[in-house]
C-alpha cells in the first residue's frame, strides 16, 4: 500500500515559484524597521562601492590619458633592436614613408617623428651631457603636450634653434638668447657638431627632463648626426585611448618585421602598475564593505529564521517540503537585496550622472599636485558596465548566501519540536 | 476499502532529548474507524499530542506500528511522510495555523497549490468552502484581521479542502471563548455527520469531549478508558 503514497504527484514540480515570490515579498514587510535597516545597509554599500569605483575608473582614465599625451603618445613605433639596446644606430628607415602609411589608418590621429641622441652641450663656461630630441614641431604639437611646457620663449623654428630644460639652462648658465655648442657622435663614427641659439626654456616638473632635454627641429639633428630619412621613434596619438590595444595590434600588422609597435602600458609600465596597485587597494576596501554588510544580512536572517520557527514547523507539518521553505526565505533575501540595490544604485547613478559634466573638484592641495603631473584639477566619474554591475551582483550573491546559511537549518527542523517552541 | 482508518499497535514513545528520558506513550493499542469523531482526553502531559502526532505522521514511534488507511507509517521515508501529510491529513493546531501574510482565501488555496491543483479549481474550491463555513466576507482578510474563532474556522477550511482521510485537531479550542468554541464544534460535528470526515481531537476541554461520539482517556501514556458507546 505504500506505493499509494509514492504515486502522489511530486510537490517540487507542481510548486510554482510565483506564490513563493509573493510570500517572500509580503514577509519582507512583517518587520519594516529591520527590512529598512538591512536594505539600507545594502543600499549604502552599493552606493559607496559604485561611486568609488566610478571615481576610480574616472581617475584611471584621466591618468592614462594625461600620462600618455604628455610625451610618450598612446602608442609608439620603434626598431625592435632600439627598444632592446637603445643604441643610436638602430633607427627606422624610410621613416616618412612609414609615417604616411600609418597616418592613413582611420584610428590614427597624429604621428610625431623623433630622433634621440646623446651629446655634450657647452656654453661659454660649462659643459653638460644632454638628451637631444629632434622633433617635427607641428606633428609634435598635434600628438602630445610636450611643447606646451615651454614657459619661457617659443618653439624652435629654424635649424639653429633649440629649447632646453630649465635645470640644464641653469647648469649651463644660459637664458633665452644664449648660444650653445653641441658635440656628439654620428651614426657612422664622424663628429656631429652644431651651434644653436636658445629660443625657449622648458620646465616640465620632471627632474630627468628638466636636467637633460634639448629640443631641436628634426631635420637639423638628422643632418648633424649623419642620419637620412631615419627616426628612432614614431609617437602616435589615436582617436580613443580605450581602443589602444586593438589599434596597436592593427599597427603591428602594417610595419616591417624588424619594427615593434608598443601600447602605452608597455611604454609606461610604471603607470599600469600604479593603477593596478590602486585598483587592488580599492578591491580590498570594497571587499571589506561587502563582507560587513553581508554579515549584517546573516544576522538579520538568523533572527528571522529563529522568530519563525513555529510557522516553519506548521508549514512542515501540513506537508510543505523543507526546500520549499528555504525557497521562501531566499525570495525574501532577494527582495531585501532588490530594495537596497534599487535605492543604492539609483542614488549612485544620479550622483555619477550629475558629476559627469561638472566633475568633482579635488581641493587646492590636490590641484597643485595634479597640475604638477599635468592632471586636471577635477575628477570625472566614469560609468562602465563594471561599475554598474559588480557591486550589485556581488551583494546579490552575498545576500543569498547570508540567507541560505541560517535557512539551511530548516532542513533539520523537526515539525513536532518546531511546533512546541515558543 | 477497509473500515479501519487508524490502527496503532503497541505504540511507545519516549523523549530522550533531556537528561531524564520522558515516557510519553507506553504500549498504546488504538483503532479508529472511518467516520468516527474521537476525542483524546486526559490531563496535561498524558500523551494526547504525542499520540496525535504519531497518527499524523509528524513523529515516529520507538516501537509498535502506526497504520493510516492501510499504510504503515513506520516504513515511510521523511519525504513520503511529508507527502502523506499533504495529501491524506488535515491539521488544526491550537494556534499559528495560518500563514500570516496570506489572506484566508490564499491560505486555503496555498495547500492546494502545494498539491498541484490548477489555479481555477483552487479558487473555486477555496471560495465555496469558505462560504460554506460562513467566512465568505472574510476571505480577503489576513489572519491578523480575523478573530480567534474565524482563524480556527479558516484553519479547518485549510485542513479539509484537500478532502483528507483524517482531520487531526490538537487543542483546537484552547484559545477560544465558550461561545466560539461551540460554533467551532458545531462545524466539526456537521463535517463529521454530513460529509463523513473522520476526526480525532486532542483536548482537555469537556465541551469538546461532549461533541465527540467517542472519548478515549489517556493517563501517563496509557489508555485508561475508551468510551465507544456513542459510536454506534
Ligand atoms: N519534544 C519533547 N521533548 C521532551 N518531552 C516531551 C516532548 N514532547 C512532549 N514531551 C513530554 O511528554 C509527555 C507527554 O506530552 P504530550 O503528548 O504533549 O501531552 P499532552 O498533549 O497530553 O499534554 C509530557 O510529559 C511532555 O512534557
Ligand atoms: Mg498537548
XYZ file of C-alpha atoms and ligand atoms in Angstrom:
682
model
C 0.000 0.000 0.000
C 2.949 2.303 0.443
C 3.032 2.672 -3.349
C -0.113 4.711 -2.980
C 1.997 7.411 -1.399
C 4.739 7.127 -3.988
C 2.185 7.685 -6.736
C 1.083 11.033 -5.388
C 2.097 13.979 -7.577
C 5.532 15.305 -6.735
C 5.450 18.600 -4.903
C 8.543 20.146 -6.423
C 7.177 20.062 -9.952
C 3.809 21.497 -9.062
C 5.064 24.151 -6.684
C 5.014 27.374 -8.617
C 7.648 29.981 -7.865
C 5.115 32.758 -8.127
C 3.335 32.165 -4.814
C 6.755 31.702 -3.201
C 7.919 35.062 -4.510
C 4.677 36.671 -3.397
C 5.000 35.304 0.136
C 8.659 36.329 0.206
C 7.740 39.866 -0.813
C 4.974 40.160 1.774
C 7.175 38.661 4.504
C 9.580 41.486 3.816
C 7.146 43.943 5.392
C 6.425 41.994 8.567
C 9.283 43.760 10.298
C 9.582 47.012 8.386
C 12.244 48.530 10.588
C 14.517 45.531 10.230
C 13.950 45.384 6.488
C 14.786 49.061 6.065
C 17.912 48.680 8.179
C 19.101 45.657 6.227
C 18.166 47.051 2.820
C 19.641 50.381 3.902
C 22.949 48.682 4.636
C 22.897 47.066 1.217
C 21.958 50.380 -0.403
C 24.767 52.159 1.417
C 27.342 49.555 0.393
C 26.240 49.656 -3.238
C 26.218 53.456 -3.260
C 29.666 53.656 -1.723
C 31.242 50.987 -3.883
C 29.605 52.165 -7.111
C 30.569 55.770 -6.570
C 34.148 54.982 -5.510
C 34.550 52.645 -8.448
C 33.234 55.274 -10.840
C 35.644 57.865 -9.422
C 38.482 55.372 -9.554
C 37.747 54.489 -13.157
C 37.451 58.173 -13.999
C 40.772 58.826 -12.319
C 42.492 55.984 -14.162
C 41.125 57.179 -17.472
C 42.381 60.695 -16.719
C 45.760 59.412 -15.521
C 46.262 57.272 -18.596
C 45.140 59.994 -20.965
C 47.279 62.627 -19.282
C 50.355 60.478 -18.888
C 50.267 59.200 -22.447
C 49.594 62.559 -24.078
C 52.339 64.278 -22.095
C 55.321 62.900 -24.017
C 55.099 59.231 -24.856
C 51.959 59.183 -27.002
C 49.299 56.474 -26.876
C 51.308 54.073 -28.977
C 54.978 54.020 -30.008
C 56.713 52.549 -33.052
C 60.442 51.791 -32.823
C 63.048 49.441 -34.238
C 62.976 46.267 -32.182
C 66.711 46.489 -31.594
C 66.414 50.091 -30.420
C 63.958 49.030 -27.728
C 66.365 46.329 -26.578
C 69.642 48.262 -26.701
C 68.747 51.956 -27.040
C 71.707 52.257 -29.403
C 71.699 55.260 -31.702
C 72.240 53.331 -34.930
C 69.060 51.236 -34.609
C 66.719 53.549 -36.453
C 63.544 53.165 -38.513
C 64.478 53.554 -42.176
C 62.351 55.446 -44.700
C 60.528 56.863 -41.729
C 58.481 59.433 -43.646
C 57.038 56.705 -45.887
C 56.035 54.568 -42.931
C 54.629 57.586 -41.141
C 52.452 58.477 -44.132
C 51.175 54.902 -44.370
C 50.273 54.749 -40.717
C 48.681 58.189 -40.765
C 46.270 56.895 -43.417
C 44.735 54.471 -40.901
C 41.382 55.711 -39.588
C 42.162 55.395 -35.867
C 45.448 57.276 -36.110
C 45.115 60.997 -35.378
C 48.728 62.223 -35.380
C 52.263 60.840 -35.516
C 55.298 62.651 -34.102
C 58.640 61.503 -35.602
C 61.593 61.769 -33.226
C 65.361 61.412 -33.325
C 67.015 60.807 -29.969
C 70.719 61.419 -29.459
C 73.122 61.938 -26.563
C 75.599 64.770 -26.853
C 77.795 67.150 -24.925
C 76.293 70.636 -24.711
C 78.561 73.570 -23.860
C 78.038 77.210 -23.030
C 80.902 79.658 -22.667
C 81.935 78.229 -19.369
C 80.423 74.831 -18.795
C 79.577 71.512 -20.460
C 76.858 69.001 -19.652
C 75.546 65.776 -21.186
C 72.142 66.267 -22.795
C 69.434 64.275 -24.475
C 68.920 65.803 -27.902
C 65.370 65.314 -29.171
C 64.829 66.131 -32.828
C 61.159 66.913 -33.395
C 58.693 67.974 -36.064
C 57.112 70.929 -34.235
C 53.698 70.734 -35.921
C 53.423 66.936 -35.588
C 54.660 67.066 -32.005
C 52.039 69.650 -31.066
C 49.317 67.524 -32.645
C 50.435 64.392 -30.791
C 51.436 65.314 -27.221
C 51.634 68.297 -24.873
C 55.442 68.414 -24.650
C 55.699 71.829 -26.309
C 53.027 73.298 -24.027
C 55.554 73.049 -21.237
C 57.812 75.722 -22.772
C 57.177 78.501 -20.288
C 59.835 80.964 -21.422
C 60.434 81.797 -25.104
C 58.995 79.854 -28.031
C 59.210 76.642 -30.018
C 62.341 76.033 -32.146
C 61.687 77.052 -35.742
C 64.965 77.239 -37.640
C 67.750 74.620 -37.905
C 69.928 76.534 -35.419
C 67.282 76.995 -32.727
C 66.884 74.947 -29.551
C 64.715 74.746 -26.452
C 66.373 73.377 -23.311
C 65.315 72.097 -19.933
C 65.114 74.626 -17.148
C 67.658 72.846 -14.912
C 70.019 72.333 -17.851
C 69.815 76.059 -18.615
C 70.722 76.880 -15.040
C 73.559 74.398 -15.044
C 74.901 75.849 -18.288
C 74.138 79.365 -17.055
C 72.284 80.352 -20.234
C 68.938 82.024 -20.823
C 66.782 82.652 -23.878
C 69.063 84.341 -26.421
C 72.165 82.454 -25.297
C 74.346 80.319 -27.587
C 75.313 76.648 -27.184
C 77.692 74.247 -28.904
C 76.616 70.631 -29.321
C 79.153 67.850 -29.870
C 78.195 64.259 -30.478
C 78.969 61.084 -32.428
C 77.429 60.463 -35.849
C 75.836 57.169 -36.868
C 78.907 56.087 -38.804
C 81.502 57.419 -36.379
C 82.069 61.008 -37.545
C 81.741 64.005 -35.267
C 78.375 65.750 -35.006
C 78.810 69.446 -34.305
C 76.172 72.178 -34.050
C 75.943 75.735 -32.877
C 72.448 76.732 -31.720
C 70.611 79.634 -30.134
C 68.411 79.047 -27.127
C 64.899 80.251 -28.045
C 62.959 78.700 -25.184
C 63.159 77.087 -21.772
C 61.021 74.070 -20.948
C 60.062 73.216 -17.375
C 58.137 70.011 -17.075
C 58.402 69.429 -13.340
C 60.020 66.092 -14.192
C 63.641 66.290 -12.926
C 65.117 63.997 -15.596
C 63.692 66.021 -18.435
C 64.450 69.423 -16.943
C 68.048 68.383 -16.324
C 68.845 66.928 -19.744
C 66.356 67.755 -22.501
C 67.307 69.738 -25.595
C 64.678 70.080 -28.338
C 65.573 70.942 -31.957
C 63.949 70.634 -35.371
C 64.319 67.039 -36.530
C 65.954 67.845 -39.903
C 68.861 69.671 -38.262
C 69.507 66.751 -35.903
C 69.285 64.182 -38.722
C 71.785 66.270 -40.719
C 74.263 66.806 -37.942
C 74.193 63.193 -36.724
C 74.521 61.639 -40.160
C 71.020 60.201 -40.471
C 68.971 60.025 -43.671
C 65.191 59.645 -43.630
C 65.558 57.887 -40.284
C 63.933 58.277 -36.872
C 64.143 56.453 -33.552
C 60.547 56.795 -32.553
C 57.148 57.434 -34.057
C 54.923 58.616 -31.179
C 51.277 58.147 -32.122
C 48.065 59.715 -30.942
C 44.948 57.675 -31.627
C 41.290 58.631 -31.602
C 40.435 56.946 -28.307
C 42.713 55.539 -25.661
C 40.199 52.805 -24.918
C 40.945 51.249 -28.317
C 44.717 51.414 -27.934
C 45.214 47.672 -27.599
C 43.263 46.975 -30.783
C 44.946 49.800 -32.685
C 48.359 48.578 -31.510
C 47.593 45.183 -32.990
C 46.398 46.718 -36.213
C 49.517 48.893 -36.493
C 51.773 45.951 -35.723
C 50.437 44.169 -38.790
C 51.377 47.137 -41.014
C 55.041 47.629 -40.057
C 58.151 45.788 -41.288
C 59.314 42.766 -39.338
C 62.169 44.494 -37.509
C 59.881 47.215 -36.159
C 57.898 46.883 -32.925
C 54.648 48.647 -32.014
C 54.036 49.085 -28.301
C 50.899 50.097 -26.477
C 51.109 52.715 -23.687
C 51.210 50.112 -20.934
C 54.421 48.659 -22.383
C 55.953 52.092 -22.893
C 55.000 53.253 -19.386
C 54.902 50.049 -17.318
C 55.061 52.033 -14.082
C 51.749 53.726 -14.821
C 49.923 50.464 -15.269
C 51.495 49.076 -12.116
C 50.450 52.143 -10.147
C 46.897 51.716 -11.420
C 46.912 48.012 -10.573
C 48.141 48.698 -7.041
C 45.466 51.341 -6.569
C 42.820 49.054 -8.012
C 43.833 46.293 -5.618
C 43.603 48.716 -2.698
C 40.117 49.627 -3.869
C 39.112 45.996 -4.189
C 40.216 45.274 -0.631
C 38.158 48.200 0.632
C 35.111 47.129 -1.383
C 35.554 43.567 -0.187
C 35.547 44.716 3.436
C 32.434 46.843 2.959
C 30.620 43.988 1.254
C 31.663 41.437 3.886
C 30.493 43.779 6.647
C 27.096 44.272 5.040
C 26.793 40.556 4.312
C 27.357 39.824 7.993
C 24.549 42.160 8.929
C 22.321 40.286 6.491
C 23.363 36.952 8.046
C 22.396 38.404 11.406
C 19.011 39.536 10.122
C 18.229 36.131 8.686
C 19.391 34.244 11.769
C 16.885 36.284 13.754
C 14.216 35.887 11.125
C 14.550 32.100 10.868
C 14.580 31.861 14.663
C 11.445 34.002 15.035
C 9.506 31.982 12.504
C 10.368 28.537 13.853
C 6.720 27.827 14.761
C 5.488 28.995 11.390
C 8.040 26.833 9.597
C 7.021 23.929 11.843
C 3.404 24.434 10.765
C 4.414 24.523 7.101
C 6.430 21.319 7.510
C 3.512 19.726 9.373
C 0.997 20.420 6.617
C 3.350 18.820 4.119
C 5.488 21.567 2.628
C 8.992 20.330 1.846
C 11.942 21.893 3.718
C 13.424 23.203 0.474
C 10.184 24.940 -0.355
C 10.515 26.834 2.916
C 14.197 27.580 2.266
C 12.959 28.962 -1.059
C 10.599 31.350 0.744
C 13.498 32.674 2.807
C 15.691 33.062 -0.277
C 12.948 35.013 -2.046
C 12.738 37.299 0.947
C 16.510 37.778 0.828
C 16.220 38.538 -2.876
C 13.692 41.290 -2.209
C 15.761 42.716 0.654
C 18.569 42.963 -1.873
C 16.317 44.324 -4.610
C 15.040 47.170 -2.451
C 18.558 48.002 -1.247
C 20.100 47.708 -4.697
C 17.424 49.853 -6.321
C 17.930 52.623 -3.775
C 21.736 52.394 -3.626
C 22.255 52.101 -7.357
C 19.610 54.759 -8.031
C 21.355 57.325 -5.859
C 24.805 56.335 -7.134
C 23.713 56.625 -10.760
C 22.107 60.013 -10.098
C 25.295 61.323 -8.464
C 27.560 59.888 -11.134
C 25.450 61.317 -13.962
C 25.253 64.636 -12.131
C 29.019 64.825 -11.824
C 29.739 63.510 -15.300
C 29.671 67.027 -16.762
C 30.981 69.191 -13.946
C 33.396 66.763 -12.353
C 34.418 66.710 -8.726
C 36.856 69.378 -7.550
C 39.585 67.681 -5.578
C 40.654 70.617 -3.401
C 43.584 73.021 -3.574
C 46.238 70.647 -2.335
C 45.175 68.093 -4.917
C 45.020 70.770 -7.569
C 48.656 71.754 -7.002
C 49.716 68.133 -7.156
C 47.541 67.416 -10.143
C 48.992 70.379 -12.018
C 52.478 69.069 -11.421
C 51.554 65.790 -13.053
C 49.552 67.509 -15.760
C 46.356 66.089 -14.355
C 43.118 68.024 -14.488
C 42.120 69.501 -11.121
C 38.693 67.929 -11.442
C 37.911 64.252 -11.496
C 35.087 62.943 -13.594
C 33.415 59.696 -12.548
C 33.343 57.111 -15.317
C 30.344 54.900 -15.960
C 31.351 51.432 -17.048
C 29.438 48.160 -17.020
C 31.868 47.053 -14.329
C 30.847 49.983 -12.130
C 27.189 49.291 -12.792
C 27.183 45.528 -12.251
C 29.967 44.429 -9.927
C 28.757 45.644 -6.544
C 25.042 44.840 -7.033
C 25.807 41.350 -8.315
C 28.320 40.548 -5.583
C 25.838 41.723 -2.985
C 23.102 39.646 -4.590
C 25.340 36.620 -4.160
C 26.241 37.786 -0.643
C 22.628 38.197 0.492
C 21.607 34.852 -0.967
C 24.468 33.141 0.877
C 23.749 35.137 4.011
C 20.145 33.952 3.951
C 21.000 30.408 2.911
C 23.291 29.726 5.864
C 20.579 30.164 8.532
C 17.835 28.915 6.184
C 19.545 25.536 5.822
C 18.691 24.949 9.477
C 15.143 24.427 8.240
C 16.249 21.154 6.668
C 16.996 19.774 10.114
C 13.897 21.252 11.735
C 11.558 18.593 13.140
C 7.970 19.781 12.837
C 6.946 18.411 16.234
C 9.710 20.299 18.031
C 9.222 23.437 15.944
C 5.531 23.496 16.823
C 6.318 23.145 20.545
C 8.814 26.033 20.563
C 7.611 29.331 21.944
C -11.808 -0.312 1.255
C -11.276 -1.207 4.884
C -13.364 0.368 7.570
C -10.331 0.965 9.756
C -8.600 4.287 9.176
C -6.130 4.269 12.074
C -4.575 1.259 13.757
C -1.965 1.767 16.484
C -0.438 -1.431 17.871
C 1.817 -1.462 20.926
C 2.955 2.097 20.322
C 5.567 3.518 22.675
C 7.307 6.855 22.537
C 9.996 8.084 24.905
C 11.570 11.561 24.583
C 15.308 11.291 25.102
C 16.306 14.922 24.480
C 16.536 15.854 28.180
C 18.750 14.405 30.915
C 15.816 12.356 32.206
C 14.003 10.378 29.481
C 10.258 11.107 29.441
C 7.959 8.211 28.633
C 5.077 9.846 26.749
C 3.323 6.696 25.483
C 3.714 3.179 26.835
C 2.082 0.483 24.705
C -0.959 2.096 23.139
C -3.380 -0.024 21.095
C -5.926 2.127 19.361
C -8.231 1.739 16.367
C -10.312 4.410 14.664
C -12.938 3.524 12.057
C -13.942 5.603 9.107
C -16.418 8.311 10.016
C -15.664 8.400 13.718
C -15.341 11.599 15.765
C -12.941 10.710 18.566
C -11.609 12.926 21.310
C -8.413 12.021 23.126
C -8.892 13.290 26.646
C -6.694 13.374 29.695
C -4.732 15.757 31.835
C -1.909 17.835 30.505
C 1.176 15.697 29.849
C -0.793 12.464 29.462
C 0.396 11.906 25.880
C -2.507 13.208 23.773
C -0.376 15.384 21.488
C 2.247 12.674 21.173
C -0.338 10.135 20.013
C -1.929 12.604 17.606
C 1.495 13.454 16.130
C 2.287 9.764 15.604
C -1.036 9.211 13.823
C -0.445 12.327 11.714
C 2.992 11.148 10.553
C 4.703 14.069 12.287
C 6.697 11.808 14.578
C 7.787 8.169 14.715
C 7.146 5.635 17.483
C 10.038 3.944 19.292
C 8.229 0.630 18.999
C 4.895 -0.603 17.757
C 3.264 0.327 14.476
C 1.015 3.081 13.225
C -1.143 2.373 10.175
C -3.223 5.002 8.434
C -5.615 3.914 5.702
C -3.667 0.674 5.315
C -0.231 2.309 5.044
C 2.296 1.519 7.773
C 3.853 4.876 8.573
C 6.927 3.251 10.145
C 8.056 2.192 6.660
C 7.867 5.641 5.072
C 10.792 7.995 4.436
C 10.712 11.594 5.597
C 9.612 12.853 2.212
C 6.977 10.140 1.904
C 5.655 11.173 5.318
C 5.638 14.771 4.132
C 3.583 13.837 1.079
C 1.285 11.706 3.214
C 0.618 14.666 5.485
C -0.030 16.893 2.489
C -2.462 14.545 0.761
C -4.076 12.401 3.480
C -4.089 14.556 6.619
C -5.756 17.753 7.665
C -4.244 19.514 10.677
C -5.741 22.096 13.002
C -3.417 23.236 15.766
C -4.007 25.345 18.812
C -2.581 28.440 17.102
C -0.229 29.580 14.301
C -2.241 27.593 11.815
C -2.178 30.093 9.002
C 0.462 31.912 7.008
C 0.179 35.452 8.387
C 0.930 37.236 5.100
C -1.733 35.388 3.111
C -5.472 36.065 3.233
C -7.862 33.347 4.394
C -8.621 32.579 0.754
C -4.926 32.431 -0.140
C -4.174 30.214 2.853
C -6.793 27.732 1.712
C -5.515 27.895 -1.858
C -1.936 27.528 -0.686
C -2.271 23.900 0.407
C -3.908 23.020 -2.914
C -1.071 24.745 -4.694
C 1.365 22.501 -2.813
C -0.714 19.603 -4.141
C -0.524 20.918 -7.682
C -4.221 21.709 -8.123
C -4.875 24.022 -11.079
C -5.435 27.698 -10.327
C -9.094 27.880 -11.395
C -10.031 24.834 -9.385
C -8.152 26.154 -6.351
C -10.003 29.433 -6.407
C -13.323 27.716 -6.925
C -12.884 25.193 -4.129
C -11.463 27.686 -1.630
C -14.251 30.223 -2.211
C -17.085 27.754 -1.950
C -15.647 26.125 1.171
C -15.094 29.450 2.919
C -18.671 30.335 2.017
C -19.949 27.067 3.488
C -18.027 27.797 6.664
C -19.520 31.266 6.948
C -16.303 33.063 6.074
C -17.241 34.401 2.633
C -16.970 38.027 3.723
C -13.650 37.342 5.485
C -11.965 35.575 2.565
C -9.781 38.573 1.707
C -8.596 39.196 5.249
C -5.301 38.112 6.659
C -5.187 36.049 9.887
C -4.255 39.140 11.893
C -7.517 40.761 10.778
C -9.645 37.772 11.842
C -10.971 36.910 15.298
C -9.661 33.790 17.055
C -12.769 31.831 16.096
C -12.568 32.969 12.467
C -8.909 31.970 12.349
C -9.745 28.479 13.585
C -12.556 28.190 11.018
C -10.148 29.212 8.292
C -7.725 26.607 9.646
C -10.459 23.976 9.432
C -11.127 25.088 5.854
C -7.439 24.746 5.029
C -7.401 21.303 6.685
C -10.413 19.806 4.900
C -10.219 21.463 1.478
C -7.929 18.645 0.352
C -10.512 16.011 1.357
C -8.141 14.290 3.782
C -8.617 10.789 5.142
C -8.270 12.193 8.663
C -8.797 15.546 10.339
C -6.490 15.918 13.346
C -7.133 18.779 15.755
C -4.853 19.396 18.725
C -6.487 21.602 21.354
C -8.401 23.489 18.637
C -10.421 25.447 21.194
C -7.631 26.305 23.621
C -7.612 29.976 22.659
C -11.356 30.413 22.161
C -14.148 31.506 24.491
C -17.010 29.102 25.074
C -19.363 30.689 22.523
C -16.790 30.491 19.765
C -15.772 27.027 20.876
C -19.348 25.904 20.471
C -19.501 27.296 16.931
C -16.292 25.508 16.016
C -17.558 22.254 17.489
C -20.850 22.574 15.603
C -18.784 22.954 12.470
C -16.736 19.848 13.236
C -19.864 17.876 14.036
C -21.500 18.962 10.791
C -18.409 17.949 8.809
C -18.388 14.597 10.565
C -22.088 13.890 10.184
C -22.849 15.350 6.763
C -19.575 14.632 4.967
C -18.301 11.670 6.929
C -14.977 13.301 7.777
C -13.081 11.191 10.312
C -11.977 13.467 13.157
C -9.578 12.938 16.050
C -9.090 15.783 18.504
C -6.832 16.022 21.499
C -8.286 18.156 24.256
C -8.835 18.576 27.929
C -11.879 20.767 27.260
C -15.050 18.935 28.461
C -17.115 20.818 25.871
C -15.101 19.249 23.048
C -15.460 15.826 24.579
C -19.201 16.358 24.730
C -19.441 16.902 20.979
C -17.419 13.831 20.010
C -19.036 10.427 19.626
C -16.235 8.598 21.351
C -13.968 9.608 24.172
C -10.610 7.948 24.831
C -8.969 8.825 28.129
C -5.220 8.831 28.483
C -3.201 8.925 31.657
C 0.565 8.702 31.914
C 0.850 7.489 28.354
C -1.718 4.730 28.600
C -5.337 4.430 27.511
C -7.285 4.039 30.711
C -10.810 4.330 29.335
C -12.376 4.012 25.881
C -15.992 5.049 25.758
C -17.136 3.750 22.387
C -20.760 3.546 23.407
C -21.790 6.641 21.479
C -20.059 5.389 18.296
C -22.956 3.107 17.462
N 9.582 17.089 22.277
C 9.518 16.707 23.554
N 10.642 16.570 24.265
C 10.603 16.171 25.550
N 9.497 15.856 26.209
C 8.326 15.975 25.569
C 8.290 16.423 24.196
N 7.000 16.442 23.809
C 6.272 16.032 24.900
N 7.073 15.756 25.928
C 6.648 15.237 27.240
O 5.908 14.062 27.008
C 4.813 13.999 27.854
C 3.534 13.923 27.047
O 3.388 15.142 26.342
P 2.176 15.489 25.377
O 1.997 14.365 24.444
O 2.417 16.814 24.816
O 0.964 15.544 26.394
P -0.440 16.277 26.276
O -0.630 16.673 24.870
O -1.392 15.247 26.735
O -0.380 17.410 27.213
C 4.860 15.237 28.737
O 5.489 14.889 29.939
C 5.711 16.177 27.958
O 6.400 17.030 28.819
Mg -0.987 18.546 24.021
